[in-house]
mmCIF file of C-alpha atoms in Angstrom:
data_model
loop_
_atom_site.group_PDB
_atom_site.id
_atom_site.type_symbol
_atom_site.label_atom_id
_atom_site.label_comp_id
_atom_site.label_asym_id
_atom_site.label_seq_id
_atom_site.Cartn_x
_atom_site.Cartn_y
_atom_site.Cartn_z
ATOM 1 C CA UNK A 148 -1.107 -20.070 -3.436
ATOM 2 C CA UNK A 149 0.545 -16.744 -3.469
ATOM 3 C CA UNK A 150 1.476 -15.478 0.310
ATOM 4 C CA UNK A 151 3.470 -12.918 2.230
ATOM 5 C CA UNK A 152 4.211 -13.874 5.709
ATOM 6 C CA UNK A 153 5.250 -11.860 8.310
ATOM 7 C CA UNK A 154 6.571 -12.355 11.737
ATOM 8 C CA UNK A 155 6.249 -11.363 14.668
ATOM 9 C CA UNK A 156 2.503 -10.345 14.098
ATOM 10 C CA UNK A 157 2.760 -8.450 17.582
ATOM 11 C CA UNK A 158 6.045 -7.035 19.051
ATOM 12 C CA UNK A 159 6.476 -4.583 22.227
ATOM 13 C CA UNK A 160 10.241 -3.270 22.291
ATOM 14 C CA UNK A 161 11.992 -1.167 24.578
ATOM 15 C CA UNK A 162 13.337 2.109 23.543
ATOM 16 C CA UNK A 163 17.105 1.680 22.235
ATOM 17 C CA UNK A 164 16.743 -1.797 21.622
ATOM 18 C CA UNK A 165 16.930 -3.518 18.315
ATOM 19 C CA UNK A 166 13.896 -5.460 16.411
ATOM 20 C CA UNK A 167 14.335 -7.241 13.683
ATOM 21 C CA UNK A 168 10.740 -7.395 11.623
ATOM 22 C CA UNK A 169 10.903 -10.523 9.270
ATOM 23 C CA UNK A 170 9.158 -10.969 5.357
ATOM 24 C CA UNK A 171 8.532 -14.262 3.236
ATOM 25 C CA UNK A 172 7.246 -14.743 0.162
ATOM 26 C CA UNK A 173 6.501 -17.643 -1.871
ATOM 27 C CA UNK A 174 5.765 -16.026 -5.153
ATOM 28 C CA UNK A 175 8.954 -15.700 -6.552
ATOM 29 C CA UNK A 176 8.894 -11.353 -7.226
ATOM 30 C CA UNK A 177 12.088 -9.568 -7.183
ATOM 31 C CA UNK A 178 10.299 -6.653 -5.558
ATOM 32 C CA UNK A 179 9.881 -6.713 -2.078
ATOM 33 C CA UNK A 180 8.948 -3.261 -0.063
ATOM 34 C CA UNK A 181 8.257 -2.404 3.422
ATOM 35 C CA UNK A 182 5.646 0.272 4.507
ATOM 36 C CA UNK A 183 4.545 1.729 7.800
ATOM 37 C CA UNK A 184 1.038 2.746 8.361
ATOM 38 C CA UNK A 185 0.272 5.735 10.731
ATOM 39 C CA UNK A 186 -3.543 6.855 10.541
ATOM 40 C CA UNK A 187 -3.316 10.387 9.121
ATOM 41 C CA UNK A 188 -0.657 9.528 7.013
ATOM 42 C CA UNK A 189 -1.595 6.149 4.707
ATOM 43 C CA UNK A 190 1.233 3.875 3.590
ATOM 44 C CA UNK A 191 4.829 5.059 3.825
ATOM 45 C CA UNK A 192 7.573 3.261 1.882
ATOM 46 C CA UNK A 193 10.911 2.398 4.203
ATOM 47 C CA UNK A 194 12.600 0.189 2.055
ATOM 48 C CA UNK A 195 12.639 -1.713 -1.327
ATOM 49 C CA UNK A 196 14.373 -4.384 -2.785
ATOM 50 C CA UNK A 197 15.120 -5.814 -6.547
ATOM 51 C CA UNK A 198 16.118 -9.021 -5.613
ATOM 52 C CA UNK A 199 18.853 -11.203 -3.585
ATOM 53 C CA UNK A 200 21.642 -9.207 -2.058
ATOM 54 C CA UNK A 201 20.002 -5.392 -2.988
ATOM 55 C CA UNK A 202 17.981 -2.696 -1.018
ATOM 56 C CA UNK A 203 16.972 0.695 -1.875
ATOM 57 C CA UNK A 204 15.923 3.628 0.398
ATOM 58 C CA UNK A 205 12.214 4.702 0.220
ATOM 59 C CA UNK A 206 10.720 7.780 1.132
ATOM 60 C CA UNK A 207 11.280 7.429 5.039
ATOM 61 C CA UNK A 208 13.968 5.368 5.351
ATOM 62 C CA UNK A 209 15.939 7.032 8.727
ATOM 63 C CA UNK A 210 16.135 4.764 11.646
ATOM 64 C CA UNK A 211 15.770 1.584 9.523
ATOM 65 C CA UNK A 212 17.844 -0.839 7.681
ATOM 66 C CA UNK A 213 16.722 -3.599 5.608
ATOM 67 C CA UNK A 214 18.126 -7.091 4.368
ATOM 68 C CA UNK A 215 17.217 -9.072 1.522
ATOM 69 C CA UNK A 216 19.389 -12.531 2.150
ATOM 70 C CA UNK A 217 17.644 -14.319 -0.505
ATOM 71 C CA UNK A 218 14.514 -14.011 -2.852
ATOM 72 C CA UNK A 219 12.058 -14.998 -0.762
ATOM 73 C CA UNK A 220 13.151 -13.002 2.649
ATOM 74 C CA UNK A 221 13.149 -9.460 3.449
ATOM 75 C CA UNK A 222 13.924 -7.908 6.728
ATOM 76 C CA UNK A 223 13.258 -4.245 8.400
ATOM 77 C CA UNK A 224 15.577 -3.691 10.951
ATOM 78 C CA UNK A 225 15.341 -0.810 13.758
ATOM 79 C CA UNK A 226 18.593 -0.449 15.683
ATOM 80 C CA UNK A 227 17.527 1.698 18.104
ATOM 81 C CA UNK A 228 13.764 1.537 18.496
ATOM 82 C CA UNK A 229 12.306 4.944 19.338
ATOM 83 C CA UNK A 230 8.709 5.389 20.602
ATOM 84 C CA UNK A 231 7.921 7.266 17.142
ATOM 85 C CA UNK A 232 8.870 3.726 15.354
ATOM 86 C CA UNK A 233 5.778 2.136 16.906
ATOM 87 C CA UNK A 234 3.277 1.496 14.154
ATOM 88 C CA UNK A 235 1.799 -0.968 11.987
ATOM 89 C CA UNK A 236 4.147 -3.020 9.537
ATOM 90 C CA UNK A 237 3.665 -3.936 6.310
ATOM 91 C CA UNK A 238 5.719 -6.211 3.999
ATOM 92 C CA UNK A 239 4.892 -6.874 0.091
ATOM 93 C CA UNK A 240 5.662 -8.356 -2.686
ATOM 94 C CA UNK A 241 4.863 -7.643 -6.385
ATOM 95 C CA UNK A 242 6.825 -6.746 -10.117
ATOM 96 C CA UNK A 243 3.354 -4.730 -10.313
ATOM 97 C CA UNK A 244 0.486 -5.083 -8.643
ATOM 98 C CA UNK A 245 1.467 -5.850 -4.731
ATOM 99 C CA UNK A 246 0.852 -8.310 -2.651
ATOM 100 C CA UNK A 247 0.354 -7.805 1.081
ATOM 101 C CA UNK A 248 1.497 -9.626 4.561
ATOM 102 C CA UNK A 249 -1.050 -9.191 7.168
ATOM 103 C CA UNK A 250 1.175 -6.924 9.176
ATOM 104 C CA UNK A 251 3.221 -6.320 12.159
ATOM 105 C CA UNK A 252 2.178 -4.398 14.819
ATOM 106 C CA UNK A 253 5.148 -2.600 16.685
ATOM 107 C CA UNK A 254 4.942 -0.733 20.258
ATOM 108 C CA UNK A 255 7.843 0.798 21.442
ATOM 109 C CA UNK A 256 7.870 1.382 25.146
ATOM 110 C CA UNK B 158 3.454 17.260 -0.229
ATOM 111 C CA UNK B 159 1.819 14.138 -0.434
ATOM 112 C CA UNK B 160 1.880 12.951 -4.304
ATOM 113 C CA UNK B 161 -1.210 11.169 -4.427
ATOM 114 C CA UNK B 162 -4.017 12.734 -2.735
ATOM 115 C CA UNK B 163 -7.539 11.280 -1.853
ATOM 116 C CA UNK B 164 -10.810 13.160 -0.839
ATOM 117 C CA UNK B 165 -12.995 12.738 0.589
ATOM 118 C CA UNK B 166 -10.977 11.667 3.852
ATOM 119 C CA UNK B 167 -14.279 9.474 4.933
ATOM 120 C CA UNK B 168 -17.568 8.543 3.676
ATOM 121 C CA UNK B 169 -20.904 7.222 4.469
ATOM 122 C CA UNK B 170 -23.157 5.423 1.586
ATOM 123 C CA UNK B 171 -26.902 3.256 2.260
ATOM 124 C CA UNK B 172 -26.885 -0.032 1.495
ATOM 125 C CA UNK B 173 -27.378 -0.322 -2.382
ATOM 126 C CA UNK B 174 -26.053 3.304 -2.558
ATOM 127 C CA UNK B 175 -23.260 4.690 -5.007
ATOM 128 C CA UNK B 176 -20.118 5.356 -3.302
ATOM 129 C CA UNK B 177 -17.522 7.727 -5.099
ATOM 130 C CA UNK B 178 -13.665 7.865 -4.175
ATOM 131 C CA UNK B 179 -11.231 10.447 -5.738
ATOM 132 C CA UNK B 180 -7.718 11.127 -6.296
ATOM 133 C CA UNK B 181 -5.161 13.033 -7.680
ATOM 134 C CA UNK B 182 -1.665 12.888 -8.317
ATOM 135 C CA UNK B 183 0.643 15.600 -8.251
ATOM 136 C CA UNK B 184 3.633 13.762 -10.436
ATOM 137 C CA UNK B 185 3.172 13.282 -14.201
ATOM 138 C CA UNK B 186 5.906 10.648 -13.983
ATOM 139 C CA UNK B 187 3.299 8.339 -12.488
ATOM 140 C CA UNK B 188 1.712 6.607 -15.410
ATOM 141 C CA UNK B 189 -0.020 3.696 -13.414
ATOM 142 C CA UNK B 190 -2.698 3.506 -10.746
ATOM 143 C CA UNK B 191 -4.033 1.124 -8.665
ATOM 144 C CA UNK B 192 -7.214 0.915 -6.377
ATOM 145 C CA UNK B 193 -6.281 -0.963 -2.851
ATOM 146 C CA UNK B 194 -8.630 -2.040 -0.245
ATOM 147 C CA UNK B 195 -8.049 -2.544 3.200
ATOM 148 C CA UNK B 196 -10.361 -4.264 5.971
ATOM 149 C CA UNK B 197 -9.539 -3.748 9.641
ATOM 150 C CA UNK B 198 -7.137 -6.057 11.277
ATOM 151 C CA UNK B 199 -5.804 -7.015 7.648
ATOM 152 C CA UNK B 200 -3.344 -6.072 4.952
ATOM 153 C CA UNK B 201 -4.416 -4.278 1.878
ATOM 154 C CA UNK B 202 -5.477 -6.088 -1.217
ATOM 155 C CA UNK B 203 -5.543 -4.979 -4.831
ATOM 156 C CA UNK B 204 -8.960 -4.548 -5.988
ATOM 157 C CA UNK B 205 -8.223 -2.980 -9.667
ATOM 158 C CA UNK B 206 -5.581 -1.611 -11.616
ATOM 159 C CA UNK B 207 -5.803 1.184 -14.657
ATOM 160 C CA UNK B 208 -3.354 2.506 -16.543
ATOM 161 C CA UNK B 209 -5.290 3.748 -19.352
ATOM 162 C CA UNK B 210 -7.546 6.796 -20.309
ATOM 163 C CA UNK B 211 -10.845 6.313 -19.890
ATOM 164 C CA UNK B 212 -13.089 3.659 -17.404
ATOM 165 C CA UNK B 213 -12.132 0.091 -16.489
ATOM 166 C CA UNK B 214 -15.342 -1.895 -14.900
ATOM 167 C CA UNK B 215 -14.640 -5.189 -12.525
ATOM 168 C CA UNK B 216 -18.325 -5.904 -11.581
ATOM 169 C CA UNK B 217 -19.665 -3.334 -9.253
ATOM 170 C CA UNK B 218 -16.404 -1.272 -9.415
ATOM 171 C CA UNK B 219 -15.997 1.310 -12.127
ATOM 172 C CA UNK B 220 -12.215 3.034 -12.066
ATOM 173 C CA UNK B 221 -12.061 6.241 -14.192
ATOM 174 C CA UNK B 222 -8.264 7.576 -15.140
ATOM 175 C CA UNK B 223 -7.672 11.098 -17.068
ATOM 176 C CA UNK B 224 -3.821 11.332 -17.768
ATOM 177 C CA UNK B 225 -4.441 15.154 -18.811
ATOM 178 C CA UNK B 226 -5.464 15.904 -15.339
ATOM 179 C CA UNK B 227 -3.767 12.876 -13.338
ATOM 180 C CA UNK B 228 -7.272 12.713 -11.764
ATOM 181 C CA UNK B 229 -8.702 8.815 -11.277
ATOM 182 C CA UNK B 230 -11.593 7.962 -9.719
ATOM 183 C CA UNK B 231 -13.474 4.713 -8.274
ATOM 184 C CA UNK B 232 -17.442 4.154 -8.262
ATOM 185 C CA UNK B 233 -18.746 1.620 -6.640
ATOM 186 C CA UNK B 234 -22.771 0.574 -7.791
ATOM 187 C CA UNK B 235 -25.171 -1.030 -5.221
ATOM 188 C CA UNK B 236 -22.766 -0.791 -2.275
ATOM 189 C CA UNK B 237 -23.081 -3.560 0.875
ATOM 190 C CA UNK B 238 -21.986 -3.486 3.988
ATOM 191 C CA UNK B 239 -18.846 -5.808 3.180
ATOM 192 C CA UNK B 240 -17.420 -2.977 1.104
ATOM 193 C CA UNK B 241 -17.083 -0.826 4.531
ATOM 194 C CA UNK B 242 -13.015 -0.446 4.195
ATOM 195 C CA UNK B 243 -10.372 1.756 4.024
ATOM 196 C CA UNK B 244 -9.511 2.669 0.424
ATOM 197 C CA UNK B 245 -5.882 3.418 -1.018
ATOM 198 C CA UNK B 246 -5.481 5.016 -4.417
ATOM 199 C CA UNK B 247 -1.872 4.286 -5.342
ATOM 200 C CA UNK B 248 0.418 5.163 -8.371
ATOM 201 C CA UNK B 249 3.518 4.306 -9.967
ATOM 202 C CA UNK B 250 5.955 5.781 -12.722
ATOM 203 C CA UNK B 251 7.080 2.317 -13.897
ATOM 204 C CA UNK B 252 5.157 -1.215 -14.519
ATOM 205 C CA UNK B 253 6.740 -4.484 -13.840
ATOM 206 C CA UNK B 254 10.564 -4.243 -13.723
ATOM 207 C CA UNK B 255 12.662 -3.506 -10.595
ATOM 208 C CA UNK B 256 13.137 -0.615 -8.743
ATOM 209 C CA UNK B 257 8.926 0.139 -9.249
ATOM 210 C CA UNK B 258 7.868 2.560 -6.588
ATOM 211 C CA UNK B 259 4.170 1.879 -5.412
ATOM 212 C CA UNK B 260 3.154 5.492 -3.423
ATOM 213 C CA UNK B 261 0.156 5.465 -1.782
ATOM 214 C CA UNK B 262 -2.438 7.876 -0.788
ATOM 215 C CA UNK B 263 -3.977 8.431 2.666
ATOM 216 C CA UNK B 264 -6.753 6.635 1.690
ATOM 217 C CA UNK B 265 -10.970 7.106 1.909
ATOM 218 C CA UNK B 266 -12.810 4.938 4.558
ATOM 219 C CA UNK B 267 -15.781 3.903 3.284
ATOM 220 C CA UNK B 268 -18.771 3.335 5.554
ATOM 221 C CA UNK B 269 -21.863 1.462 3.918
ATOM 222 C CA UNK B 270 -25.020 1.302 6.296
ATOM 223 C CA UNK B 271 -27.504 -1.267 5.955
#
């Protein structure tokens, strides 16, 4: 069955330290996208990826990088966590239509 | 400027009732549109896609797209409580190939009383 599988499904940071949010998917896509969701403001794209080895800035990519070490991971990583980084996480995957992990849910302290 | 706007920001339907979601894009690169639903605690999940003119029905669900005005719509007949969610319009300019760009609305959140 198709899945997208996030981890950590809760994470509390500390302000300047790094998290690492991580994305798997079994479905074989060469897209794979991270959004953030802030009420007021819907789904934000951070990053995107083609496939192995690529990533592409979205349309609020500042204060994250991503990794794509293979087909089926994707990573969003936050150097230096800020308090306006906490949030909910999403990772998908999809050529078209996208399929959705269940989310990570980020506090930075 | 967000690129794909929704209205209304909430809404509250009777059980059995019509519910009506709107958007509009502001890019005529975006040729492709998807309808997104989202229950609390969980990810959003594709509920239909239309990409073009006229109205696509999926059971209960009725999407309407006009290119001309980049305006789509989604109806939903005899609404039930399970369709209480929060609703994402979404667009794209290309379909299937790498680099596609999903951008989402705000969203709608539906509220259907029994």
């Amino acid at each position: 069955e198709a899945a997208v599988t996030q981890s950590p499904r809760n994470k509390v940071a500390v302000t300047g330290g790094k998290v690492t949010l991580s994305c798997n998917q079994t479905n074989n896509h060469n897209n794979m996208y991270w959004y953030r969701q802030d009420t007021g403001h819907g789904l934000r794209l951070i990053h995107y990826s083609y496939g192995a080895g690529s990533t592409e800035k979205g349309d609020i990519p500042d204060g994250y990088k991503a990794s794509r070490p293979s087909q089926e991971n994707f990573s969003l990583i936050l150097e230096l966590a800020t308090p306006s980084q906490t949030s909910v996480y999403f990772c998908a995957s999809g050529d078209a239509t996208l399929l959705f992990g269940e989310g990570t849910r980020l506090s930075v302290l | 400027q967000q690129k794909v706007q929704q209205s209304p920001e909430s809404l509250s339907v009777p059980e059995g009732g019509m519910a009506s979601l709107n958007c509009t894009s502001s890019d005529r690169n975006f040729q492709y549109f998807w309808w997104y639903r989202q229950h609390s605690g969980e990810g959003p999940k594709a509920l239909m896609s239309i990409f073009s003119d006229g109205d696509k029905k999926e059971g209960r669900f009725t999407a309407h797209l006009n290119k001309a005005s980049l305006h789509v719509s989604l109806h939903i007949r005899d609404s039930q409580p399970s369709d209480s969610a929060l609703y994402f319009c979404a667009a794209s300019e290309l379909y299937g190939s790498s680099g596609n760009k999903l951008i989402f609305g705000i969203g709608t959140l539906l509220s259907v009383k029994p």
